[in-house]
Amino acid sequence: MTEEDSLIRGLHVFSTGTGSIHAEHRYGTRLPRMWWVLFSDNWVEVPINVFVIEHPEGLILFDAGLDTAILTNPNYVDSAIGRFFMRRLFRLRLQPDETLTNKLAGLGFDVADVRKVVVSHLHFDHVGGIAKVPHADLLVSRNEWDQLSGPHPERDFIFREHVQRPGARWQLVDFEHTDDPLLAPFGGCHDVMNDGSLILLPTPGHTPGSISMLARIKGRAPVLLIGDLAYEAELLMKDQLPGTGDKAQLLSSYAKVRGLKQRLPELVILPCHDFAAQEYLSSSLAGQGAQVDR
Ligand SMILES: [Zn+2]
């Protein structure tokens, strides 16, 4: 399928609040992780992006952002150690009205029209909004889901009670073999709508089951939504590792994404926590399908 005959008519982004993370977290450091987690006072502001895709069968979200209950419920994070590390790693700025529902309405969309939510990984700032879309199918990789059965997923900022919500319609994604030379290096793919417009690819490293989504959109350059694989596309392009994650897996995934970009030079790589996504998607040049190298 080419971009011209893609069924997808629009790609939008909003942020459910904003936050700050340590510079060492975003850009990497030689310092031991526990040192910067406990002592760094070097904060960088980040958005918490949710991407909205207009498909003829309904809206597809990539990630679901924060749940505003994190503001109002002091025990949103169940464990005391989880709350302590949460405060050391993230400073969240979220208003009570910054719900997924209201943010979608701000773009002129109805939350009832959300058909599927693809979750790049199960961290709390990517699944919070699922509380607002109980009718939607929730897609996550099987590898990522397996983390829920580990002894302490909350130590890795995966909170079972906010993922395994009653009635939540989770679907576990297994990747199918593909001979497509564009996608084969990833070792498998999954076609979300069965029309080639939205393709999931395994890109482990930030978490063991992290996935990216290739979106082919009418009138635009193709886009790869990478979740937290890297915090800025430039960092991925030059193998600059963040302060967290599995280094070997990250480097392997970075190489595969760069290989995809070599084959699709106009590909735009959009991370979850980068203001560049808003800049790119609001740019009129980009709307005309021009090359924007981010
Ligand atoms: Zn994450």
PDB file of N, CA and C in Angstrom, residues 212-286:
ATOM      1  N   SER A 212       6.525  -0.244  18.392  1.00  0.00           N
ATOM      2  CA  SER A 212       6.367   0.988  17.615  1.00  0.00           C
ATOM      3  C   SER A 212       5.277   0.742  16.585  1.00  0.00           C
ATOM      4  N   MET A 213       4.741   1.837  16.027  1.00  0.00           N
ATOM      5  CA  MET A 213       3.691   1.700  15.009  1.00  0.00           C
ATOM      6  C   MET A 213       4.022   2.559  13.794  1.00  0.00           C
ATOM      7  N   LEU A 214       4.078   1.890  12.642  1.00  0.00           N
ATOM      8  CA  LEU A 214       4.296   2.570  11.368  1.00  0.00           C
ATOM      9  C   LEU A 214       2.934   2.958  10.801  1.00  0.00           C
ATOM     10  N   ALA A 215       2.753   4.247  10.546  1.00  0.00           N
ATOM     11  CA  ALA A 215       1.475   4.740  10.032  1.00  0.00           C
ATOM     12  C   ALA A 215       1.693   5.356   8.660  1.00  0.00           C
ATOM     13  N   ARG A 216       0.916   4.863   7.692  1.00  0.00           N
ATOM     14  CA  ARG A 216       0.979   5.425   6.333  1.00  0.00           C
ATOM     15  C   ARG A 216      -0.290   6.243   6.143  1.00  0.00           C
ATOM     16  N   ILE A 217      -0.098   7.529   5.942  1.00  0.00           N
ATOM     17  CA  ILE A 217      -1.198   8.488   6.039  1.00  0.00           C
ATOM     18  C   ILE A 217      -1.288   9.280   4.750  1.00  0.00           C
ATOM     19  N   LYS A 218      -2.506   9.390   4.262  1.00  0.00           N
ATOM     20  CA  LYS A 218      -2.727  10.093   2.988  1.00  0.00           C
ATOM     21  C   LYS A 218      -2.159  11.512   3.056  1.00  0.00           C
ATOM     22  N   GLY A 219      -1.352  11.847   2.086  1.00  0.00           N
ATOM     23  CA  GLY A 219      -0.853  13.214   1.972  1.00  0.00           C
ATOM     24  C   GLY A 219       0.280  13.575   2.901  1.00  0.00           C
ATOM     25  N   ARG A 220       0.795  12.614   3.645  1.00  0.00           N
ATOM     26  CA  ARG A 220       1.889  12.895   4.570  1.00  0.00           C
ATOM     27  C   ARG A 220       3.015  11.915   4.358  1.00  0.00           C
ATOM     28  N   ALA A 221       4.190  12.284   4.852  1.00  0.00           N
ATOM     29  CA  ALA A 221       5.285  11.318   4.916  1.00  0.00           C
ATOM     30  C   ALA A 221       4.887  10.220   5.908  1.00  0.00           C
ATOM     31  N   PRO A 222       5.369   8.971   5.705  1.00  0.00           N
ATOM     32  CA  PRO A 222       5.072   7.935   6.703  1.00  0.00           C
ATOM     33  C   PRO A 222       5.666   8.296   8.062  1.00  0.00           C
ATOM     34  N   VAL A 223       5.000   7.819   9.096  1.00  0.00           N
ATOM     35  CA  VAL A 223       5.381   8.189  10.463  1.00  0.00           C
ATOM     36  C   VAL A 223       5.640   6.914  11.257  1.00  0.00           C
ATOM     37  N   LEU A 224       6.672   6.912  12.069  1.00  0.00           N
ATOM     38  CA  LEU A 224       6.900   5.814  13.007  1.00  0.00           C
ATOM     39  C   LEU A 224       6.742   6.366  14.418  1.00  0.00           C
ATOM     40  N   LEU A 225       5.711   5.902  15.110  1.00  0.00           N
ATOM     41  CA  LEU A 225       5.481   6.284  16.500  1.00  0.00           C
ATOM     42  C   LEU A 225       6.263   5.297  17.363  1.00  0.00           C
ATOM     43  N   ILE A 226       7.195   5.794  18.164  1.00  0.00           N
ATOM     44  CA  ILE A 226       8.141   4.878  18.837  1.00  0.00           C
ATOM     45  C   ILE A 226       7.946   4.793  20.346  1.00  0.00           C
ATOM     46  N   GLY A 227       6.906   5.447  20.889  1.00  0.00           N
ATOM     47  CA  GLY A 227       6.727   5.378  22.349  1.00  0.00           C
ATOM     48  C   GLY A 227       7.953   5.945  23.048  1.00  0.00           C
ATOM     49  N   ASP A 228       8.522   5.181  23.978  1.00  0.00           N
ATOM     50  CA  ASP A 228       9.688   5.647  24.747  1.00  0.00           C
ATOM     51  C   ASP A 228      10.985   4.970  24.299  1.00  0.00           C
ATOM     52  N   LEU A 229      11.002   4.402  23.100  1.00  0.00           N
ATOM     53  CA  LEU A 229      12.237   3.774  22.602  1.00  0.00           C
ATOM     54  C   LEU A 229      13.394   4.770  22.668  1.00  0.00           C
ATOM     55  N   ALA A 230      13.117   6.021  22.326  1.00  0.00           N
ATOM     56  CA  ALA A 230      14.069   7.128  22.517  1.00  0.00           C
ATOM     57  C   ALA A 230      13.237   8.339  22.869  1.00  0.00           C
ATOM     58  N   TYR A 231      13.857   9.320  23.577  1.00  0.00           N
ATOM     59  CA  TYR A 231      13.098  10.499  23.971  1.00  0.00           C
ATOM     60  C   TYR A 231      13.158  11.593  22.904  1.00  0.00           C
ATOM     61  N   GLU A 232      14.106  11.473  21.969  1.00  0.00           N
ATOM     62  CA  GLU A 232      14.166  12.372  20.815  1.00  0.00           C
ATOM     63  C   GLU A 232      14.658  11.528  19.651  1.00  0.00           C
ATOM     64  N   ALA A 233      14.135  11.779  18.452  1.00  0.00           N
ATOM     65  CA  ALA A 233      14.540  10.983  17.293  1.00  0.00           C
ATOM     66  C   ALA A 233      16.041  11.114  17.029  1.00  0.00           C
ATOM     67  N   GLU A 234      16.586  12.320  17.249  1.00  0.00           N
ATOM     68  CA  GLU A 234      18.021  12.531  16.972  1.00  0.00           C
ATOM     69  C   GLU A 234      18.891  11.627  17.830  1.00  0.00           C
ATOM     70  N   LEU A 235      18.441  11.363  19.065  1.00  0.00           N
ATOM     71  CA  LEU A 235      19.241  10.529  19.978  1.00  0.00           C
ATOM     72  C   LEU A 235      19.308   9.106  19.450  1.00  0.00           C
ATOM     73  N   LEU A 236      18.193   8.638  18.901  1.00  0.00           N
ATOM     74  CA  LEU A 236      18.157   7.295  18.298  1.00  0.00           C
ATOM     75  C   LEU A 236      19.079   7.246  17.080  1.00  0.00           C
ATOM     76  N   MET A 237      19.059   8.307  16.274  1.00  0.00           N
ATOM     77  CA  MET A 237      19.839   8.303  15.038  1.00  0.00           C
ATOM     78  C   MET A 237      21.336   8.229  15.335  1.00  0.00           C
ATOM     79  N   LYS A 238      21.766   8.776  16.500  1.00  0.00           N
ATOM     80  CA  LYS A 238      23.205   8.752  16.805  1.00  0.00           C
ATOM     81  C   LYS A 238      23.549   7.792  17.953  1.00  0.00           C
ATOM     82  N   ASP A 239      22.657   6.841  18.224  1.00  0.00           N
ATOM     83  CA  ASP A 239      22.926   5.818  19.246  1.00  0.00           C
ATOM     84  C   ASP A 239      23.247   6.414  20.611  1.00  0.00           C
ATOM     85  N   GLN A 240      22.660   7.556  20.939  1.00  0.00           N
ATOM     86  CA  GLN A 240      22.853   8.098  22.291  1.00  0.00           C
ATOM     87  C   GLN A 240      21.794   7.500  23.200  1.00  0.00           C
ATOM     88  N   LEU A 241      22.245   6.649  24.136  1.00  0.00           N
ATOM     89  CA  LEU A 241      21.307   5.885  24.954  1.00  0.00           C
ATOM     90  C   LEU A 241      20.770   6.705  26.121  1.00  0.00           C
ATOM     91  N   PRO A 242      19.507   6.464  26.518  1.00  0.00           N
ATOM     92  CA  PRO A 242      18.958   7.122  27.704  1.00  0.00           C
ATOM     93  C   PRO A 242      19.528   6.487  28.973  1.00  0.00           C
ATOM     94  N   GLY A 243      19.090   7.012  30.120  1.00  0.00           N
ATOM     95  CA  GLY A 243      19.601   6.524  31.400  1.00  0.00           C
ATOM     96  C   GLY A 243      18.920   5.264  31.888  1.00  0.00           C
ATOM     97  N   THR A 244      17.887   4.799  31.199  1.00  0.00           N
ATOM     98  CA  THR A 244      17.189   3.589  31.630  1.00  0.00           C
ATOM     99  C   THR A 244      17.016   2.644  30.443  1.00  0.00           C
ATOM    100  N   GLY A 245      16.647   1.424  30.745  1.00  0.00           N
ATOM    101  CA  GLY A 245      16.375   0.435  29.699  1.00  0.00           C
ATOM    102  C   GLY A 245      17.540  -0.522  29.502  1.00  0.00           C
ATOM    103  N   ASP A 246      17.325  -1.495  28.615  1.00  0.00           N
ATOM    104  CA  ASP A 246      18.317  -2.533  28.323  1.00  0.00           C
ATOM    105  C   ASP A 246      19.175  -2.054  27.141  1.00  0.00           C
ATOM    106  N   LYS A 247      20.440  -1.765  27.427  1.00  0.00           N
ATOM    107  CA  LYS A 247      21.300  -1.123  26.423  1.00  0.00           C
ATOM    108  C   LYS A 247      21.406  -1.937  25.134  1.00  0.00           C
ATOM    109  N   ALA A 248      21.628  -3.246  25.265  1.00  0.00           N
ATOM    110  CA  ALA A 248      21.805  -4.078  24.065  1.00  0.00           C
ATOM    111  C   ALA A 248      20.522  -4.108  23.235  1.00  0.00           C
ATOM    112  N   GLN A 249      19.387  -4.238  23.923  1.00  0.00           N
ATOM    113  CA  GLN A 249      18.105  -4.247  23.196  1.00  0.00           C
ATOM    114  C   GLN A 249      17.837  -2.894  22.547  1.00  0.00           C
ATOM    115  N   LEU A 250      18.164  -1.811  23.267  1.00  0.00           N
ATOM    116  CA  LEU A 250      17.946  -0.476  22.701  1.00  0.00           C
ATOM    117  C   LEU A 250      18.775  -0.298  21.435  1.00  0.00           C
ATOM    118  N   LEU A 251      20.065  -0.672  21.501  1.00  0.00           N
ATOM    119  CA  LEU A 251      20.938  -0.483  20.331  1.00  0.00           C
ATOM    120  C   LEU A 251      20.452  -1.316  19.150  1.00  0.00           C
ATOM    121  N   SER A 252      19.981  -2.539  19.430  1.00  0.00           N
ATOM    122  CA  SER A 252      19.475  -3.398  18.364  1.00  0.00           C
ATOM    123  C   SER A 252      18.220  -2.772  17.730  1.00  0.00           C
ATOM    124  N   SER A 253      17.315  -2.269  18.564  1.00  0.00           N
ATOM    125  CA  SER A 253      16.096  -1.638  18.032  1.00  0.00           C
ATOM    126  C   SER A 253      16.439  -0.349  17.278  1.00  0.00           C
ATOM    127  N   TYR A 254      17.405   0.437  17.793  1.00  0.00           N
ATOM    128  CA  TYR A 254      17.795   1.681  17.106  1.00  0.00           C
ATOM    129  C   TYR A 254      18.296   1.357  15.696  1.00  0.00           C
ATOM    130  N   ALA A 255      19.116   0.300  15.600  1.00  0.00           N
ATOM    131  CA  ALA A 255      19.687  -0.063  14.288  1.00  0.00           C
ATOM    132  C   ALA A 255      18.564  -0.451  13.314  1.00  0.00           C
ATOM    133  N   LYS A 256      17.561  -1.177  13.818  1.00  0.00           N
ATOM    134  CA  LYS A 256      16.446  -1.583  12.939  1.00  0.00           C
ATOM    135  C   LYS A 256      15.646  -0.362  12.484  1.00  0.00           C
ATOM    136  N   VAL A 257      15.418   0.576  13.391  1.00  0.00           N
ATOM    137  CA  VAL A 257      14.665   1.782  13.013  1.00  0.00           C
ATOM    138  C   VAL A 257      15.473   2.608  12.011  1.00  0.00           C
ATOM    139  N   ARG A 258      16.791   2.701  12.217  1.00  0.00           N
ATOM    140  CA  ARG A 258      17.613   3.440  11.237  1.00  0.00           C
ATOM    141  C   ARG A 258      17.577   2.745   9.883  1.00  0.00           C
ATOM    142  N   GLY A 259      17.556   1.395   9.891  1.00  0.00           N
ATOM    143  CA  GLY A 259      17.454   0.649   8.636  1.00  0.00           C
ATOM    144  C   GLY A 259      16.149   0.962   7.916  1.00  0.00           C
ATOM    145  N   LEU A 260      15.063   1.081   8.688  1.00  0.00           N
ATOM    146  CA  LEU A 260      13.763   1.431   8.102  1.00  0.00           C
ATOM    147  C   LEU A 260      13.835   2.830   7.486  1.00  0.00           C
ATOM    148  N   LYS A 261      14.501   3.743   8.197  1.00  0.00           N
ATOM    149  CA  LYS A 261      14.610   5.123   7.692  1.00  0.00           C
ATOM    150  C   LYS A 261      15.471   5.175   6.428  1.00  0.00           C
ATOM    151  N   GLN A 262      16.462   4.293   6.349  1.00  0.00           N
ATOM    152  CA  GLN A 262      17.271   4.251   5.113  1.00  0.00           C
ATOM    153  C   GLN A 262      16.409   3.838   3.926  1.00  0.00           C
ATOM    154  N   ARG A 263      15.506   2.881   4.170  1.00  0.00           N
ATOM    155  CA  ARG A 263      14.642   2.416   3.075  1.00  0.00           C
ATOM    156  C   ARG A 263      13.496   3.384   2.798  1.00  0.00           C
ATOM    157  N   LEU A 264      13.102   4.110   3.817  1.00  0.00           N
ATOM    158  CA  LEU A 264      12.013   5.106   3.690  1.00  0.00           C
ATOM    159  C   LEU A 264      12.578   6.456   4.131  1.00  0.00           C
ATOM    160  N   PRO A 265      13.360   7.117   3.293  1.00  0.00           N
ATOM    161  CA  PRO A 265      14.088   8.321   3.751  1.00  0.00           C
ATOM    162  C   PRO A 265      13.174   9.420   4.295  1.00  0.00           C
ATOM    163  N   GLU A 266      11.938   9.459   3.818  1.00  0.00           N
ATOM    164  CA  GLU A 266      11.047  10.531   4.275  1.00  0.00           C
ATOM    165  C   GLU A 266      10.389  10.196   5.621  1.00  0.00           C
ATOM    166  N   LEU A 267      10.667   9.003   6.162  1.00  0.00           N
ATOM    167  CA  LEU A 267      10.056   8.567   7.427  1.00  0.00           C
ATOM    168  C   LEU A 267      10.279   9.588   8.545  1.00  0.00           C
ATOM    169  N   VAL A 268       9.219   9.889   9.273  1.00  0.00           N
ATOM    170  CA  VAL A 268       9.302  10.805  10.415  1.00  0.00           C
ATOM    171  C   VAL A 268       9.153   9.977  11.684  1.00  0.00           C
ATOM    172  N   ILE A 269      10.100  10.121  12.596  1.00  0.00           N
ATOM    173  CA  ILE A 269      10.122   9.323  13.831  1.00  0.00           C
ATOM    174  C   ILE A 269       9.624  10.209  14.978  1.00  0.00           C
ATOM    175  N   LEU A 270       8.531   9.790  15.608  1.00  0.00           N
ATOM    176  CA  LEU A 270       7.928  10.632  16.649  1.00  0.00           C
ATOM    177  C   LEU A 270       7.897   9.907  18.002  1.00  0.00           C
ATOM    178  N   PRO A 271       8.693  10.363  18.957  1.00  0.00           N
ATOM    179  CA  PRO A 271       8.653   9.784  20.308  1.00  0.00           C
ATOM    180  C   PRO A 271       7.467  10.298  21.118  1.00  0.00           C
ATOM    181  N   CYS A 272       7.187   9.609  22.202  1.00  0.00           N
ATOM    182  CA  CYS A 272       6.068  10.005  23.062  1.00  0.00           C
ATOM    183  C   CYS A 272       6.365  11.273  23.850  1.00  0.00           C
ATOM    184  N   HIS A 273       7.605  11.416  24.305  1.00  0.00           N
ATOM    185  CA  HIS A 273       7.906  12.518  25.225  1.00  0.00           C
ATOM    186  C   HIS A 273       8.753  13.597  24.562  1.00  0.00           C
ATOM    187  N   ASP A 274       8.338  14.020  23.375  1.00  0.00           N
ATOM    188  CA  ASP A 274       9.108  15.039  22.654  1.00  0.00           C
ATOM    189  C   ASP A 274       8.141  16.094  22.121  1.00  0.00           C
ATOM    190  N   PHE A 275       8.402  17.370  22.465  1.00  0.00           N
ATOM    191  CA  PHE A 275       7.554  18.450  21.950  1.00  0.00           C
ATOM    192  C   PHE A 275       7.651  18.560  20.432  1.00  0.00           C
ATOM    193  N   ALA A 276       8.676  17.952  19.836  1.00  0.00           N
ATOM    194  CA  ALA A 276       8.835  18.013  18.377  1.00  0.00           C
ATOM    195  C   ALA A 276       7.643  17.380  17.659  1.00  0.00           C
ATOM    196  N   ALA A 277       6.940  16.451  18.323  1.00  0.00           N
ATOM    197  CA  ALA A 277       5.782  15.817  17.685  1.00  0.00           C
ATOM    198  C   ALA A 277       4.698  16.859  17.419  1.00  0.00           C
ATOM    199  N   GLN A 278       4.437  17.728  18.416  1.00  0.00           N
ATOM    200  CA  GLN A 278       3.444  18.789  18.218  1.00  0.00           C
ATOM    201  C   GLN A 278       3.892  19.731  17.113  1.00  0.00           C
ATOM    202  N   GLU A 279       5.184  20.104  17.141  1.00  0.00           N
ATOM    203  CA  GLU A 279       5.699  21.033  16.133  1.00  0.00           C
ATOM    204  C   GLU A 279       5.538  20.430  14.744  1.00  0.00           C
ATOM    205  N   TYR A 280       5.890  19.155  14.616  1.00  0.00           N
ATOM    206  CA  TYR A 280       5.817  18.510  13.301  1.00  0.00           C
ATOM    207  C   TYR A 280       4.370  18.441  12.812  1.00  0.00           C
ATOM    208  N   LEU A 281       3.469  17.980  13.688  1.00  0.00           N
ATOM    209  CA  LEU A 281       2.102  17.741  13.233  1.00  0.00           C
ATOM    210  C   LEU A 281       1.314  19.032  13.051  1.00  0.00           C
ATOM    211  N   SER A 282       1.770  20.124  13.675  1.00  0.00           N
ATOM    212  CA  SER A 282       1.068  21.389  13.471  1.00  0.00           C
ATOM    213  C   SER A 282       1.671  22.168  12.307  1.00  0.00           C
ATOM    214  N   SER A 283       2.764  21.670  11.758  1.00  0.00           N
ATOM    215  CA  SER A 283       3.422  22.394  10.680  1.00  0.00           C
ATOM    216  C   SER A 283       2.653  22.216   9.380  1.00  0.00           C
ATOM    217  N   SER A 284       2.354  23.318   8.712  1.00  0.00           N
ATOM    218  CA  SER A 284       1.575  23.228   7.476  1.00  0.00           C
ATOM    219  C   SER A 284       2.394  22.537   6.397  1.00  0.00           C
ATOM    220  N   LEU A 285       3.707  22.718   6.429  1.00  0.00           N
ATOM    221  CA  LEU A 285       4.575  22.043   5.454  1.00  0.00           C
ATOM    222  C   LEU A 285       4.402  20.529   5.561  1.00  0.00           C
ATOM    223  N   ALA A 286       4.385  20.058   6.839  1.00  0.00           N
ATOM    224  CA  ALA A 286       4.245  18.622   7.058  1.00  0.00           C
ATOM    225  C   ALA A 286       2.902  18.146   6.551  1.00  0.00           C
TER     226      ALA A 286
END
